[in-house]
PDB file of C-alpha atoms in Angstrom:
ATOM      1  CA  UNK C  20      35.838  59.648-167.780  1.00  0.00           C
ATOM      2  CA  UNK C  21      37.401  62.777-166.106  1.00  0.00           C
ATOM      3  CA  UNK C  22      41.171  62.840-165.464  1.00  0.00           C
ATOM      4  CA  UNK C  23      42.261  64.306-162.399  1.00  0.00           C
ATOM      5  CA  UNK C  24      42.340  67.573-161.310  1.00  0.00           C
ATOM      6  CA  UNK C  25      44.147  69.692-159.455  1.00  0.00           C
ATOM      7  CA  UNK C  26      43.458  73.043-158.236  1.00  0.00           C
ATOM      8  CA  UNK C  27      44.451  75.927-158.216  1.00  0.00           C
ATOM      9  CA  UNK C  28      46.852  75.527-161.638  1.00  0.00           C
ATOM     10  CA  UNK C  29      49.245  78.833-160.795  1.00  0.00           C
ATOM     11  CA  UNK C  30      49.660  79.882-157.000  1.00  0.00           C
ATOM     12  CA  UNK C  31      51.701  82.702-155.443  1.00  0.00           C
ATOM     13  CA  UNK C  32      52.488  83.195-151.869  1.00  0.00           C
ATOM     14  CA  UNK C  33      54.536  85.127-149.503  1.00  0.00           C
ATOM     15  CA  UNK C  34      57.150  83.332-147.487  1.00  0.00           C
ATOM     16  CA  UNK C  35      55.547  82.581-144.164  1.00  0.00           C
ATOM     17  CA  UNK C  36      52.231  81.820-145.214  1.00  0.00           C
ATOM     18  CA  UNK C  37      50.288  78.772-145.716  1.00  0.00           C
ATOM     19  CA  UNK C  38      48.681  77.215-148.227  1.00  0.00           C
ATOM     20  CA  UNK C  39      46.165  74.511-149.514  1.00  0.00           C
ATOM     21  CA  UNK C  40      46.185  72.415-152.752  1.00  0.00           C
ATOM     22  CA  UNK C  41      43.298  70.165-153.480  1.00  0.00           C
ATOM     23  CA  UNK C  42      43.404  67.164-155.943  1.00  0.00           C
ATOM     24  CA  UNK C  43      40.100  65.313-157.090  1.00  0.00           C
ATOM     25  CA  UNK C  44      41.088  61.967-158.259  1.00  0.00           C
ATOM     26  CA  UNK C  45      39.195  59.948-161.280  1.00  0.00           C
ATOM     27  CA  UNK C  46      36.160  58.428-160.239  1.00  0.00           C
ATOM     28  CA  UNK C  47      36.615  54.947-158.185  1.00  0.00           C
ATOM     29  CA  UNK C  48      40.254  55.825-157.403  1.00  0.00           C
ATOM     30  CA  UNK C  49      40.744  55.250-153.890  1.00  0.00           C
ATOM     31  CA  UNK C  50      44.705  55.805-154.200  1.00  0.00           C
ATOM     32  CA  UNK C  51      45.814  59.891-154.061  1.00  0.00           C
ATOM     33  CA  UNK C  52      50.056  60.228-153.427  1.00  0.00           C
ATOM     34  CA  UNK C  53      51.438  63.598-153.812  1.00  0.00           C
ATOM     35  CA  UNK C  54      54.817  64.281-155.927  1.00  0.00           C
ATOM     36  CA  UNK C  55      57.202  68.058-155.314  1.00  0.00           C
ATOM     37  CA  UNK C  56      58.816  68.597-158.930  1.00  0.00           C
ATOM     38  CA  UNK C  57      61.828  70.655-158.518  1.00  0.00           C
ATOM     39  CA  UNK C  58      64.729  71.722-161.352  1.00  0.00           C
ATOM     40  CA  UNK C  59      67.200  70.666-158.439  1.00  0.00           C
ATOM     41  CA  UNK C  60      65.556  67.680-157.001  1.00  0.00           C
ATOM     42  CA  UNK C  61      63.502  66.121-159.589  1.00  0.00           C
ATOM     43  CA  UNK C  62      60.178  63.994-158.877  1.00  0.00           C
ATOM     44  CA  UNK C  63      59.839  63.703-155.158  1.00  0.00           C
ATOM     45  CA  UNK C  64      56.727  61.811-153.237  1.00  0.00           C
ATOM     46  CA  UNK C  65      55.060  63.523-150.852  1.00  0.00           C
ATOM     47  CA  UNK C  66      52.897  61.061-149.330  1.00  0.00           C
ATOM     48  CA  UNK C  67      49.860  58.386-150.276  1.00  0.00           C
ATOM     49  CA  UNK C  68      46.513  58.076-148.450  1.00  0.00           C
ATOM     50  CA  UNK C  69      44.174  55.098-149.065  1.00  0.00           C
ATOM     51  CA  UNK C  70      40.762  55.596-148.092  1.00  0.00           C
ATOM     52  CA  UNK C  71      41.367  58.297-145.870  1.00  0.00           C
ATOM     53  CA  UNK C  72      44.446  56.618-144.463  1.00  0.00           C
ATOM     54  CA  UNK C  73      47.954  57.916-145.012  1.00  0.00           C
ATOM     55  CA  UNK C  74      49.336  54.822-145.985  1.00  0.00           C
ATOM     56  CA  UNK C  75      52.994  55.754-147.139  1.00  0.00           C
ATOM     57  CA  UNK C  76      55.102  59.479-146.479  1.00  0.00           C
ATOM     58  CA  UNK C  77      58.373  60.199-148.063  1.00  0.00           C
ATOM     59  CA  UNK C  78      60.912  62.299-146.853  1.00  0.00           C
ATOM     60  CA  UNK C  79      59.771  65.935-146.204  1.00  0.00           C
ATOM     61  CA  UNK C  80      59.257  67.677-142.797  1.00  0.00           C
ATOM     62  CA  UNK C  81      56.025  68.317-141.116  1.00  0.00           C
ATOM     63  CA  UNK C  82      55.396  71.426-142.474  1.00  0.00           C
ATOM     64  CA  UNK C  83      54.147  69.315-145.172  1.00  0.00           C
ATOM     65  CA  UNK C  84      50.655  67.337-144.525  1.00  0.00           C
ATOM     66  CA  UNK C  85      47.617  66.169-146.208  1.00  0.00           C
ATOM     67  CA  UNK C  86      43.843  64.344-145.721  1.00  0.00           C
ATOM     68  CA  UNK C  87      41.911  62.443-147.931  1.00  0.00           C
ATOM     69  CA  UNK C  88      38.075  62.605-147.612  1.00  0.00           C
ATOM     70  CA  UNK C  89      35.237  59.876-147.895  1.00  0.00           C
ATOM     71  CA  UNK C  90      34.873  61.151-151.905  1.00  0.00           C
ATOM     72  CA  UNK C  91      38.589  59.942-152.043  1.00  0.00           C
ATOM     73  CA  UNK C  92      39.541  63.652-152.722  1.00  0.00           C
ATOM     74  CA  UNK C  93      42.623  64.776-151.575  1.00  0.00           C
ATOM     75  CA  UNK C  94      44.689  68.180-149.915  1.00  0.00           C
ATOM     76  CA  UNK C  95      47.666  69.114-149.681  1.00  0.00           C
ATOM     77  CA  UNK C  96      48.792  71.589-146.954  1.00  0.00           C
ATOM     78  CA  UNK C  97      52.380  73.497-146.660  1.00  0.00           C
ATOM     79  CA  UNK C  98      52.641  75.953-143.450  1.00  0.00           C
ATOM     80  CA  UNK C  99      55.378  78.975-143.251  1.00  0.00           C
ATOM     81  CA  UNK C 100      56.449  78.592-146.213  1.00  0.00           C
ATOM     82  CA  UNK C 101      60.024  79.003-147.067  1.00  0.00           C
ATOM     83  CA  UNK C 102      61.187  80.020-150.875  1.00  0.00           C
ATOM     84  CA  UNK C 103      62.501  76.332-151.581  1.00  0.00           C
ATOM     85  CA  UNK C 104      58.654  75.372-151.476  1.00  0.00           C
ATOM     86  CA  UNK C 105      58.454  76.868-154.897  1.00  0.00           C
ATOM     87  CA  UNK C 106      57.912  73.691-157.503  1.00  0.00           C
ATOM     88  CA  UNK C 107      55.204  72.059-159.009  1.00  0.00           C
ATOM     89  CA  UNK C 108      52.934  69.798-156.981  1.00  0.00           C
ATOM     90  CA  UNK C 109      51.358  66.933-158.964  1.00  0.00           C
ATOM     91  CA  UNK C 110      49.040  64.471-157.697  1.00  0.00           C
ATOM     92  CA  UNK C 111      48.453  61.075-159.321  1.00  0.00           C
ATOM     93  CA  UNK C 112      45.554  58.497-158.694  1.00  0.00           C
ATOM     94  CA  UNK C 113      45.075  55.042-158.737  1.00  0.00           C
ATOM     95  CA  UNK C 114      42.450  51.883-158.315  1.00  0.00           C
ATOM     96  CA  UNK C 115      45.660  50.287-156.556  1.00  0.00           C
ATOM     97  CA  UNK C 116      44.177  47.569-154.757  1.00  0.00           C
ATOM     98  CA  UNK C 117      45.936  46.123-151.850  1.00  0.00           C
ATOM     99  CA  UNK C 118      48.274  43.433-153.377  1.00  0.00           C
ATOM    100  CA  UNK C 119      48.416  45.184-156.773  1.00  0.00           C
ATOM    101  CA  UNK C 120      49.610  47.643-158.951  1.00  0.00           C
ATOM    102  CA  UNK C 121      48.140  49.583-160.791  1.00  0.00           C
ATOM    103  CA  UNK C 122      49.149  52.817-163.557  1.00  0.00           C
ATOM    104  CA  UNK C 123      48.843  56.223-161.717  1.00  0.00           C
ATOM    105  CA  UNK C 124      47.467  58.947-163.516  1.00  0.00           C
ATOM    106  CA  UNK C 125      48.537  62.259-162.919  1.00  0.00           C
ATOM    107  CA  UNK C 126      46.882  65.656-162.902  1.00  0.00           C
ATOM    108  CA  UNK C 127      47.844  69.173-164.229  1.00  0.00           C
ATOM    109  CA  UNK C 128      50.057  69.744-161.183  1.00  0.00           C
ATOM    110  CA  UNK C 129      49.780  73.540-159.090  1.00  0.00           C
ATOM    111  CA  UNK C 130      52.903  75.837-159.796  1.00  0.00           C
ATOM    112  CA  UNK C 131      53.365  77.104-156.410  1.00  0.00           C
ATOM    113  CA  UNK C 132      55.326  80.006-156.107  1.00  0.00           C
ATOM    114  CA  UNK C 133      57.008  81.215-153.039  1.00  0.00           C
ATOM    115  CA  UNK C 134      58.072  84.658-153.157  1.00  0.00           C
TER     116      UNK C 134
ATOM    117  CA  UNK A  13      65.896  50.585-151.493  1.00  0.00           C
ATOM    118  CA  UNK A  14      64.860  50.758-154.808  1.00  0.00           C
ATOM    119  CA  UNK A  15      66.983  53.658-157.041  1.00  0.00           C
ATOM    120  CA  UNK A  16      66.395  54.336-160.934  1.00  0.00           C
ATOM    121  CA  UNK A  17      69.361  55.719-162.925  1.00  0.00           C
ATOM    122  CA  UNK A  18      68.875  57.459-166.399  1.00  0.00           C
ATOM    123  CA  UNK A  19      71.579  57.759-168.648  1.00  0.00           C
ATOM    124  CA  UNK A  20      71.946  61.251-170.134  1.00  0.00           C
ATOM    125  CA  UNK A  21      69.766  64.489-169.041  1.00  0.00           C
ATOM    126  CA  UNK A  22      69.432  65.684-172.344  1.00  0.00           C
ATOM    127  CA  UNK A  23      69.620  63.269-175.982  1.00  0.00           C
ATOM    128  CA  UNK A  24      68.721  64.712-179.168  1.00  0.00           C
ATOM    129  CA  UNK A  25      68.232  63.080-182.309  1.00  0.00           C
ATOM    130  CA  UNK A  26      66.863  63.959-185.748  1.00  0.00           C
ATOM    131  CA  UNK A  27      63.494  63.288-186.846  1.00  0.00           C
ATOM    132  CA  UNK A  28      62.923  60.072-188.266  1.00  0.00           C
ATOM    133  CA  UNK A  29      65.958  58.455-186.311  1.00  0.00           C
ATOM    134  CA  UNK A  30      65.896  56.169-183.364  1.00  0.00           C
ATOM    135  CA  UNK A  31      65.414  57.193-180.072  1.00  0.00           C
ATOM    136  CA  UNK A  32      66.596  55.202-177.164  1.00  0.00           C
ATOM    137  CA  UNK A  33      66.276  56.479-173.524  1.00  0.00           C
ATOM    138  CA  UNK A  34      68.361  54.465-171.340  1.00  0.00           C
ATOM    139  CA  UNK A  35      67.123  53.509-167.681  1.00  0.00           C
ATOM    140  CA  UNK A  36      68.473  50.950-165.426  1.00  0.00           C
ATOM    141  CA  UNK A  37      66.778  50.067-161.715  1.00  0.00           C
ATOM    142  CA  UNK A  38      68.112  48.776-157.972  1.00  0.00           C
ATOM    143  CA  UNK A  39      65.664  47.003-156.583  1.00  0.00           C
ATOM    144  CA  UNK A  40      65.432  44.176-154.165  1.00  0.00           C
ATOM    145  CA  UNK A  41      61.926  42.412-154.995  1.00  0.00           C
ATOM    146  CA  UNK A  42      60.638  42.161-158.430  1.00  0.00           C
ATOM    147  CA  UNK A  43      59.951  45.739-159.697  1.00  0.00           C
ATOM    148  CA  UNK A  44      56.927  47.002-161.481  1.00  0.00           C
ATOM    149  CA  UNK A  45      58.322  49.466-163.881  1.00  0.00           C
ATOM    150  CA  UNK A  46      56.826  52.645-165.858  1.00  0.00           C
ATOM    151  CA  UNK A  47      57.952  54.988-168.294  1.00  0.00           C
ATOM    152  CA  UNK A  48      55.867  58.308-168.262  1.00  0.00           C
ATOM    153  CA  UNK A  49      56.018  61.455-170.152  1.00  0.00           C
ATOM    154  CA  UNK A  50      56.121  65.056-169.722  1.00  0.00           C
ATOM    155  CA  UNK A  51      55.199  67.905-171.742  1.00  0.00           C
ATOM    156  CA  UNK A  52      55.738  71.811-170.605  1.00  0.00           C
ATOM    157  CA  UNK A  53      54.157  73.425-167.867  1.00  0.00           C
ATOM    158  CA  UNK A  54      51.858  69.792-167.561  1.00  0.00           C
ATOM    159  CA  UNK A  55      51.126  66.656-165.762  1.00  0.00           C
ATOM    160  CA  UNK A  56      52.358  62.966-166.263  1.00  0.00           C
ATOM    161  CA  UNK A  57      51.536  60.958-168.571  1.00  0.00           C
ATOM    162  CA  UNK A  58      51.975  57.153-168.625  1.00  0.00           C
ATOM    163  CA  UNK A  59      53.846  56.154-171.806  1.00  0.00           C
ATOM    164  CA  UNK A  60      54.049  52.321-170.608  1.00  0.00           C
ATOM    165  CA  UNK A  61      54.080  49.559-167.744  1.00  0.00           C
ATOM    166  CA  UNK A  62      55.934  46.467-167.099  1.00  0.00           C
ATOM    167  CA  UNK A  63      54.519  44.134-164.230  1.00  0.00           C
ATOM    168  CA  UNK A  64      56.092  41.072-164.992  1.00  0.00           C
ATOM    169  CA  UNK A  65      53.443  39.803-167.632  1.00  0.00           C
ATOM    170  CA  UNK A  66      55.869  39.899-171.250  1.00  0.00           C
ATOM    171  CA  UNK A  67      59.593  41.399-170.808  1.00  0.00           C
ATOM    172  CA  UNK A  68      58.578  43.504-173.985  1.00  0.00           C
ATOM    173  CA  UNK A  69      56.061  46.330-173.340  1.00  0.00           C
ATOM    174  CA  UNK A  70      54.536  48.157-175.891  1.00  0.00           C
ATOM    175  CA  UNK A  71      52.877  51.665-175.000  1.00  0.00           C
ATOM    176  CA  UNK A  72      51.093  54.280-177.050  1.00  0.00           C
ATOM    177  CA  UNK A  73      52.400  56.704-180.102  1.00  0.00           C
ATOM    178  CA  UNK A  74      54.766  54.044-181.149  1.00  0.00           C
ATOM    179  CA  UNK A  75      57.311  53.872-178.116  1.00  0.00           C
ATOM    180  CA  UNK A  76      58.429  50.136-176.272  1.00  0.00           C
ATOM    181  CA  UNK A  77      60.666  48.937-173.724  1.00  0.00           C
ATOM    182  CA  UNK A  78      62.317  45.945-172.792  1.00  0.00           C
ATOM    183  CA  UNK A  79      62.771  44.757-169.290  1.00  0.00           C
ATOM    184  CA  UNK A  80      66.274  43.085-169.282  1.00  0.00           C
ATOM    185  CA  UNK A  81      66.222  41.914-165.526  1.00  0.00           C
ATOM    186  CA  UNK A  82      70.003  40.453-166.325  1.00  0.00           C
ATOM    187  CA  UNK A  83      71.434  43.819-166.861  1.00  0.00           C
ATOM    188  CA  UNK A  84      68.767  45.215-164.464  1.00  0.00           C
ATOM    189  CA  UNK A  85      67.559  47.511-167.557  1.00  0.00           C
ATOM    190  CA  UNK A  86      64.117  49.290-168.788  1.00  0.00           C
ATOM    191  CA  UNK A  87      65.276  51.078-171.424  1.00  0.00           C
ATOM    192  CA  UNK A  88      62.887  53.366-173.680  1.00  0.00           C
ATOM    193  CA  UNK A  89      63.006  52.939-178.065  1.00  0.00           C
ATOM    194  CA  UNK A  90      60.703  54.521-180.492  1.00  0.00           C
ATOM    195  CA  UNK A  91      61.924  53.605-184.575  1.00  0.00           C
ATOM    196  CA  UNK A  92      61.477  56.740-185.982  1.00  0.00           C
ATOM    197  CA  UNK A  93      61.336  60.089-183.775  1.00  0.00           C
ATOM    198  CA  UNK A  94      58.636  62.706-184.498  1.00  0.00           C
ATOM    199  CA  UNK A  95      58.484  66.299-183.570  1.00  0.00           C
ATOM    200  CA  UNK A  96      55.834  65.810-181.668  1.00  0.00           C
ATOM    201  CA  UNK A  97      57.854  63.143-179.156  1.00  0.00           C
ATOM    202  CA  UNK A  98      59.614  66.436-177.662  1.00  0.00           C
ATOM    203  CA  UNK A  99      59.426  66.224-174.289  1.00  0.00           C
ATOM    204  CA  UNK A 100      60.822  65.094-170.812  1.00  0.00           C
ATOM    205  CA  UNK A 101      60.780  61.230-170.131  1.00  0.00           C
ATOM    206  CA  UNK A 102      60.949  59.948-166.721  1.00  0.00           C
ATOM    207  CA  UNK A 103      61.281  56.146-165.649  1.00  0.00           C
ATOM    208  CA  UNK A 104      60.007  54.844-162.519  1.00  0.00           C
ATOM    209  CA  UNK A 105      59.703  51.947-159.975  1.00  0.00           C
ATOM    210  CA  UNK A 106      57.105  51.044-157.190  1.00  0.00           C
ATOM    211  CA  UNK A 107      56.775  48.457-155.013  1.00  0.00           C
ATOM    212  CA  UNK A 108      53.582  45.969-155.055  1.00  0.00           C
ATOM    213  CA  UNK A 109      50.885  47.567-153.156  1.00  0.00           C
ATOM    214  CA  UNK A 110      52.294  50.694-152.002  1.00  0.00           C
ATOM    215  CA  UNK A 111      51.333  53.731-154.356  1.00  0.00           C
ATOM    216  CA  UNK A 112      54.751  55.862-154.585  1.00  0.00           C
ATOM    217  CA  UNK A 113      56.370  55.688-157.721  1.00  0.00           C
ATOM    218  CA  UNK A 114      60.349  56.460-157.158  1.00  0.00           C
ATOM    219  CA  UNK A 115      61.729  58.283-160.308  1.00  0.00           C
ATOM    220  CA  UNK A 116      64.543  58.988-162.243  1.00  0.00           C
ATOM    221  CA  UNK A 117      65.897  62.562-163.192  1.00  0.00           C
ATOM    222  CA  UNK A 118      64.389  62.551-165.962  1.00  0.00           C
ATOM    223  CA  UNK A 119      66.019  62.831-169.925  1.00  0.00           C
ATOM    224  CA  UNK A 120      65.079  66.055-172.393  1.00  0.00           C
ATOM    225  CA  UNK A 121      64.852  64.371-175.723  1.00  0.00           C
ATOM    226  CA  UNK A 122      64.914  66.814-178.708  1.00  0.00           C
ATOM    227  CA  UNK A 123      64.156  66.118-182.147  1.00  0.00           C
ATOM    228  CA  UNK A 124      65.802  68.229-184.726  1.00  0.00           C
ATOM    229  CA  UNK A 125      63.947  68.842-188.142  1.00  0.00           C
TER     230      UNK A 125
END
């Protein structure tokens, strides 16, 4: 069975720019959520969609936003970037039924650098 | 809101001693709780789970935690450390159906030689 995958694994922009990161989960996961990994800030969630539904957001601003499509893959978009966007962006999937909960497994992550 | 705590950033220990990675939780529903695993420059990986089945969890290479809901604890053991457990640990709690996991800072266990 194939893990997830994230891609592209290394990413440089300028600040300003924008940029898309795209997460295919395993196969039959209809869960996607999107974590920031910072030195400073640690593990942070993003946001979760459920079959095509955001279904939970954390706490960043709305330069941050993502889809999910009817495959149950996933993107991730950041506009005008700003240098504190630099971190790695992991995804994780799950079954997650509603009512449960389930292990999520995680992909490679995208270093996103800022620059 | 639900908060996890770990104790100590970085712990090192020798190889062949015990390892113990303390976390404690805040939450105010029944938590499910994970322990996950990080290696350099790559993902997550899940170590162990507890979701209210048996207080002790066992996971894979050897590691086990005990959910101690008295002292609101979930703390990480291993026997006998191994080069190979160095890493970055991180302990986490989600709620029921929603899929964010809320994580701790993380601890940098070392394993000297």
């Amino acid at each position: 069975k194939a893990g997830v995958t994230q891609t592209p694994r290394y990413l440089i922009k300028t600040r300003g720019q924008q940029v898309t990161l795209s997460c295919s989960p395993i196969s039959g996961h209809r869960s996607v959520s999107w974590y920031q990994q910072t030195p400073g800030q640690g593990l942070q969630f993003l946001f979760e969609y459920f079959s095509e539904t955001q279904r939970n957001k954390g706490n960043f601003p709305g330069r941050f936003s993502g889809r999910q499509f009817s495959n149950s893959r996933s993107e991730m978009n950041v506009s005008t970037l700003e240098l504190g966007d630099s971190a790695l962006y992991l995804c994780a999937s799950s079954f997650n039924p509603l009512g449960g909960q389930t292990e999520a497994f995680f992909g490679q992550g995208t270093r996103l650098t800022v620059v | 809101a639900q908060s996890v705590t770990q104790l100590g950033s970085h712990v090192s220990v020798s190889e062949g001693a015990l390892v113990l990675l303390r976390c404690n939780y805040s939450s105010s529903v029944p938590p499910y709780l994970f322990w996950y695993v990080q290696y350099p420059n790559q993902g997550l990986q899940l170590l162990l789970k507890y979701t209210s089945a048996a207080t002790l969890v066992k996971g894979i290479n050897g590691f086990e935690a005990e959910f101690k809901k008295s002292e609101t604890s979930f703390h990480l053991t291993k026997p006998s450390a191994h080069m190979s457990d160095a890493a970055e640990y991180f302990c986490a709690v989600s709620r029921g159906s929603q899929g964010n996991l809320i994580f701790g800072k993380g601890t940098k266990l070392s394993v000297k030689p």
